[in-house]
Backbone as CSV, one residue per row, in Angstrom:
resi,resn,N_x,N_y,N_z,CA_x,CA_y,CA_z,C_x,C_y,C_z
1,MET,0.588,156.982,149.447,0.405,155.542,149.468,0.959,154.882,148.205
2,LYS,0.795,155.574,147.064,1.323,155.039,145.824,2.844,154.942,145.862
3,LYS,3.475,155.970,146.442,4.939,155.960,146.533,5.419,154.795,147.376
4,GLN,4.700,154.513,148.454,5.087,153.411,149.325,4.985,152.076,148.582
5,GLY,3.969,151.913,147.738,3.799,150.694,146.947,4.929,150.524,145.940
6,ASN,5.369,151.605,145.327,6.473,151.551,144.368,7.772,151.162,145.059
7,VAL,7.996,151.710,146.239,9.216,151.390,146.993,9.225,149.914,147.361
8,VAL,8.068,149.394,147.781,7.965,147.980,148.155,8.228,147.093,146.934
9,ARG,7.643,147.468,145.773,7.856,146.678,144.556,9.325,146.703,144.136
10,LYS,9.961,147.854,144.208,11.380,147.957,143.841,12.242,147.124,144.781
11,THR,11.927,147.178,146.063,12.686,146.411,147.048,12.517,144.913,146.797
12,LYS,11.289,144.492,146.502,11.055,143.075,146.190,11.848,142.655,144.956
13,GLY,11.834,143.505,143.943,12.569,143.217,142.715,14.062,143.077,142.968
14,ILE,14.608,143.971,143.776,16.036,143.905,144.117,16.346,142.639,144.904
15,LEU,15.479,142.304,145.857,15.691,141.086,146.649,15.617,139.834,145.777
16,ILE,14.650,139.795,144.868,14.531,138.638,143.981,15.768,138.520,143.103
17,LEU,16.227,139.650,142.568,17.432,139.644,141.736,18.649,139.162,142.540
18,ALA,18.787,139.614,143.787,19.912,139.202,144.638,19.868,137.701,144.900
19,VAL,18.681,137.167,145.174,18.539,135.723,145.431,18.892,134.926,144.172
20,VAL,18.423,135.383,143.020,18.724,134.689,141.766,20.236,134.710,141.502
21,LEU,20.882,135.848,141.729,22.332,135.935,141.540,23.078,135.010,142.494
22,LEU,22.645,134.955,143.741,23.287,134.057,144.718,23.125,132.595,144.316
23,LEU,21.934,132.217,143.896,21.711,130.830,143.475,22.538,130.485,142.239
24,THR,22.593,131.402,141.288,23.372,131.175,140.070,24.853,131.026,140.395
25,SER,25.369,131.912,141.238,26.790,131.818,141.586,27.072,130.530,142.360
26,GLY,26.152,130.096,143.188,26.319,128.831,143.903,26.401,127.650,142.956
27,TRP,25.529,127.628,141.964,25.563,126.548,140.974,26.841,126.580,140.152
28,LEU,27.257,127.772,139.755,28.497,127.886,138.991,29.688,127.404,139.792
29,LEU,29.725,127.739,141.058,30.810,127.285,141.930,30.798,125.767,142.064
30,THR,29.621,125.191,142.167,29.498,123.733,142.269,30.007,123.051,140.997
31,VAL,29.604,123.562,139.848,30.043,122.985,138.578,31.560,123.103,138.441
32,TYR,32.117,124.257,138.815,33.568,124.455,138.750,34.281,123.471,139.675
33,SER,33.772,123.294,140.874,34.393,122.361,141.825,34.393,120.937,141.286
34,LEU,33.301,120.537,140.671,33.234,119.191,140.100,34.245,119.025,138.973
35,ALA,34.395,120.047,138.144,35.354,119.972,137.038,36.776,119.875,137.570
36,VAL,37.096,120.665,138.596,38.437,120.628,139.188,38.697,119.272,139.824
37,ASP,37.688,118.723,140.505,37.852,117.400,141.124,38.118,116.331,140.066
38,LYS,37.426,116.400,138.945,37.644,115.417,137.876,39.060,115.542,137.329
39,ASP,39.523,116.775,137.129,40.890,116.985,136.644,41.903,116.431,137.637
40,LEU,41.683,116.684,138.898,42.604,116.220,139.933,42.621,114.695,139.995
41,GLN,41.460,114.082,139.865,41.393,112.615,139.879,42.102,112.018,138.668
42,ALA,41.880,112.606,137.500,42.530,112.099,136.291,44.045,112.276,136.386
43,GLN,44.473,113.414,136.905,45.902,113.674,137.055,46.517,112.684,138.052
44,THR,45.830,112.436,139.135,46.314,111.490,140.141,46.426,110.082,139.556
45,ALA,45.472,109.696,138.733,45.515,108.371,138.094,46.738,108.249,137.181
46,LEU,47.049,109.311,136.454,48.231,109.288,135.584,49.513,109.152,136.406
47,ILE,49.594,109.845,137.517,50.788,109.787,138.368,50.922,108.399,138.983
48,GLN,49.807,107.804,139.396,49.860,106.447,139.941,50.346,105.463,138.887
49,SER,49.899,105.644,137.671,50.359,104.801,136.569,51.861,104.981,136.354
50,ALA,52.315,106.221,136.426,53.745,106.500,136.264,54.558,105.858,137.384
51,GLU,54.043,105.881,138.591,54.741,105.280,139.732,54.939,103.782,139.524
52,GLU,53.982,103.135,138.880,54.128,101.708,138.582,55.287,101.482,137.609
53,PHE,55.416,102.364,136.633,56.536,102.266,135.705,57.864,102.494,136.428
54,LEU,57.856,103.405,137.378,59.089,103.694,138.120,59.554,102.498,138.939
55,GLU,58.599,101.746,139.481,58.963,100.559,140.251,59.766,99.578,139.397
56,ASP,59.458,99.544,138.111,60.159,98.656,137.181,61.311,99.365,136.458
57,LYS,61.637,100.589,136.908,62.717,101.400,136.331,62.494,101.690,134.848
58,LEU,61.233,101.871,134.483,60.867,102.244,133.122,60.687,103.767,133.095
59,TYR,61.816,104.454,133.112,61.809,105.899,133.302,61.147,106.655,132.152
60,ILE,61.376,106.233,130.932,60.826,106.957,129.793,59.297,106.872,129.786
61,ARG,58.762,105.713,130.128,57.300,105.579,130.201,56.742,106.406,131.362
62,ALA,57.460,106.439,132.467,57.022,107.242,133.607,57.041,108.732,133.253
63,VAL,58.088,109.145,132.549,58.180,110.545,132.117,56.987,110.897,131.243
64,SER,56.618,109.998,130.343,55.493,110.239,129.451,54.207,110.492,130.246
65,LYS,53.962,109.690,131.261,52.761,109.850,132.093,52.816,111.155,132.891
66,TYR,53.982,111.474,133.419,54.131,112.726,134.164,53.873,113.929,133.258
67,LYS,54.427,113.884,132.052,54.216,114.991,131.116,52.743,115.122,130.736
68,GLU,52.087,113.997,130.547,50.657,114.020,130.229,49.859,114.629,131.379
69,ALA,50.251,114.294,132.595,49.575,114.850,133.769,49.789,116.360,133.873
70,LEU,50.965,116.824,133.459,51.258,118.259,133.522,50.578,119.041,132.404
71,THR,50.640,118.514,131.186,50.106,119.271,130.051,48.597,119.146,129.921
72,GLY,48.046,118.055,130.381,46.610,117.830,130.232,45.751,118.484,131.294
73,TYR,46.344,118.812,132.430,45.551,119.311,133.550,46.297,120.419,134.282
74,GLN,45.577,121.451,134.648,46.152,122.532,135.441,45.514,122.475,136.832
75,THR,46.241,121.898,137.780,45.741,121.800,139.151,46.802,122.342,140.099
76,GLU,46.441,122.383,141.358,47.395,122.860,142.370,48.556,121.892,142.561
77,ARG,48.460,120.706,142.023,49.520,119.702,142.169,50.606,119.804,141.100
78,ASN,50.457,120.712,140.141,51.413,120.774,139.034,52.848,121.011,139.515
79,GLY,53.040,121.881,140.498,54.381,122.128,141.020,54.990,120.871,141.616
80,GLU,54.186,120.145,142.359,54.631,118.876,142.962,54.973,117.850,141.881
81,ILE,54.180,117.823,140.827,54.417,116.883,139.733,55.693,117.250,138.983
82,GLU,55.940,118.543,138.799,57.191,118.966,138.164,58.396,118.516,138.989
83,LYS,58.294,118.615,140.300,59.399,118.157,141.159,59.604,116.654,141.020
84,GLY,58.506,115.912,140.915,58.614,114.479,140.690,59.274,114.164,139.363
85,LEU,58.936,114.942,138.357,59.549,114.771,137.042,61.046,115.068,137.103
86,LEU,61.432,116.085,137.857,62.856,116.372,138.052,63.569,115.177,138.678
87,ASP,62.928,114.561,139.668,63.528,113.379,140.318,63.713,112.232,139.324
88,ILE,62.716,112.036,138.469,62.823,110.961,137.474,63.973,111.241,136.508
89,TYR,64.040,112.482,136.034,65.129,112.841,135.123,66.485,112.599,135.778
90,LYS,66.593,112.982,137.032,67.868,112.837,137.745,68.206,111.355,137.939
91,THR,67.234,110.587,138.401,67.456,109.158,138.644,67.756,108.419,137.346
92,GLY,67.061,108.797,136.274,67.238,108.124,134.991,68.406,108.648,134.178
93,GLY,69.124,109.642,134.716,70.280,110.178,134.007,69.917,110.996,132.774
94,MET,68.732,111.555,132.760,68.283,112.370,131.628,68.631,113.826,131.928
95,TRP,69.905,114.135,131.851,70.410,115.421,132.341,69.954,116.606,131.513
96,GLU,69.879,116.446,130.215,69.445,117.575,129.386,68.008,117.973,129.728
97,ASP,67.137,116.962,129.858,65.747,117.230,130.245,65.672,117.813,131.653
98,TYR,66.513,117.313,132.526,66.563,117.792,133.911,66.862,119.292,133.950
99,TYR,67.921,119.691,133.253,68.299,121.109,133.275,67.308,121.977,132.496
100,ASP,66.720,121.421,131.453,65.693,122.173,130.721,64.487,122.468,131.612
101,LEU,64.055,121.472,132.377,62.916,121.676,133.277,63.275,122.650,134.396
102,LEU,64.495,122.545,134.909,64.928,123.515,135.918,64.860,124.934,135.362
103,GLU,65.364,125.112,134.143,65.328,126.446,133.533,63.885,126.913,133.331
104,SER,63.009,126.015,132.951,61.602,126.366,132.770,60.977,126.796,134.096
105,ARG,61.296,126.060,135.157,60.763,126.413,136.481,61.306,127.766,136.943
106,VAL,62.573,128.026,136.668,63.169,129.305,137.057,62.527,130.443,136.260
107,SER,62.398,130.262,134.947,61.826,131.339,134.128,60.360,131.588,134.480
108,GLY,59.665,130.570,134.949,58.274,130.722,135.377,58.136,131.091,136.835
109,GLU,59.265,131.316,137.507,59.316,131.655,138.934,58.571,130.638,139.794
110,ARG,58.759,129.355,139.461,58.178,128.259,140.235,59.259,127.486,140.982
111,ALA,60.510,127.891,140.802,61.642,127.149,141.364,61.915,127.585,142.793
112,GLY,62.498,126.664,143.538,62.949,126.965,144.891,64.405,127.410,144.875
113,ALA,64.890,127.841,146.002,66.258,128.357,146.113,67.284,127.310,145.675
114,GLU,67.064,126.066,146.055,68.013,125.005,145.702,68.135,124.841,144.191
115,GLU,67.033,125.028,143.476,67.059,124.877,142.028,67.904,125.969,141.370
116,TYR,67.877,127.165,141.924,68.740,128.237,141.412,70.212,127.871,141.615
117,MET,70.506,127.297,142.781,71.895,126.899,143.052,72.345,125.789,142.114
118,ILE,71.483,124.819,141.877,71.824,123.711,140.986,72.133,124.231,139.582
119,LEU,71.281,125.142,139.082,71.519,125.697,137.751,72.806,126.513,137.696
120,ALA,73.054,127.294,138.731,74.282,128.102,138.769,75.509,127.189,138.729
121,GLU,75.504,126.135,139.544,76.628,125.193,139.568,76.779,124.489,138.225
122,HIS,75.665,124.132,137.616,75.701,123.453,136.312,76.391,124.328,135.274
123,PHE,76.022,125.577,135.209,76.614,126.448,134.191,78.079,126.742,134.480
124,VAL,78.450,126.813,135.735,79.868,127.004,136.061,80.658,125.782,135.615
125,GLU,80.107,124.583,135.869,80.784,123.344,135.461,80.852,123.218,133.937
126,GLU,79.856,123.770,133.250,79.813,123.701,131.793,80.617,124.834,131.154
127,GLU,81.426,125.484,131.948,82.291,126.575,131.490,81.500,127.737,130.899
128,ASN,80.361,128.027,131.528,79.554,129.181,131.162,79.191,129.927,132.448
129,PRO,80.196,130.452,133.153,79.950,131.061,134.458,79.059,132.292,134.399
130,GLY,78.980,132.941,133.247,78.103,134.112,133.114,76.652,133.762,133.398
131,ASN,76.186,132.664,132.794,74.820,132.214,133.055,74.658,131.747,134.502
132,GLY,75.681,131.127,135.030,75.635,130.692,136.425,75.438,131.863,137.366
133,VAL,76.136,132.951,137.105,76.005,134.151,137.941,74.605,134.740,137.818
134,VAL,74.054,134.720,136.597,72.701,135.249,136.388,71.698,134.484,137.245
135,TYR,71.777,133.151,137.224,70.840,132.350,138.022,71.069,132.557,139.520
136,LEU,72.306,132.696,139.897,72.627,132.931,141.301,72.037,134.266,141.765
137,GLU,72.187,135.299,140.958,71.643,136.607,141.318,70.117,136.593,141.364
138,GLN,69.488,135.882,140.423,68.027,135.756,140.447,67.573,135.078,141.731
139,GLY,68.256,134.006,142.087,67.915,133.287,143.309,68.083,134.155,144.543
140,ARG,69.155,134.903,144.595,69.387,135.803,145.739,68.295,136.867,145.835
141,ARG,67.866,137.364,144.680,66.828,138.389,144.675,65.496,137.815,145.172
142,LEU,65.182,136.594,144.746,63.903,135.994,145.129,63.922,135.372,146.528
143,PHE,65.110,134.954,146.963,65.244,134.302,148.269,66.342,135.009,149.075
144,PRO,66.097,136.254,149.483,67.152,137.029,150.151,67.558,136.467,151.521
145,ASP,66.721,135.626,152.112,67.034,135.070,153.428,67.714,133.707,153.350
146,ASN,67.908,133.180,152.148,68.520,131.876,152.001,70.041,132.003,152.153
147,GLU,70.545,131.463,153.231,71.969,131.604,153.558,72.865,130.888,152.554
148,GLU,72.412,129.768,152.013,73.243,129.038,151.048,73.471,129.866,149.780
149,LEU,72.413,130.514,149.292,72.552,131.349,148.102,73.456,132.556,148.375
150,ILE,73.323,133.106,149.551,74.119,134.294,149.891,75.571,133.937,150.043
151,SER,75.865,132.761,150.615,77.239,132.404,150.905,78.051,132.004,149.668
152,ILE,77.381,131.679,148.585,78.099,131.260,147.371,78.678,132.470,146.673
């Protein structure tokens, strides 16, 4: 009878510990979700502010807001924001920044197949075909089914 009482007490203890762990993990998940939502909202507000600058063709101010949104917050939208920043650089004629960001995306393996092609063409035009070939080969390796990369 004593053994049965010990088994019951141990089982109760394990169950209580499991419930406490589940409740704690639930609270931690809730707190994390709230923090991520706040970051996403703040990042979205910065992008909306940048879009207002873009309407007035104030590219440098828009770039500043986009950069703040990228460096200040790490959310799932960062890739999308980087693409928006590329568009601003291209539209505003900020070519050095444009190619620098492309290279950063490629080195971080966040770039798409088209970005590898753009960099390859850029280096060929800049009379540095060696670097162009390197980017082309990287793109082919990462996107083996992309017909445009293969055909070049």
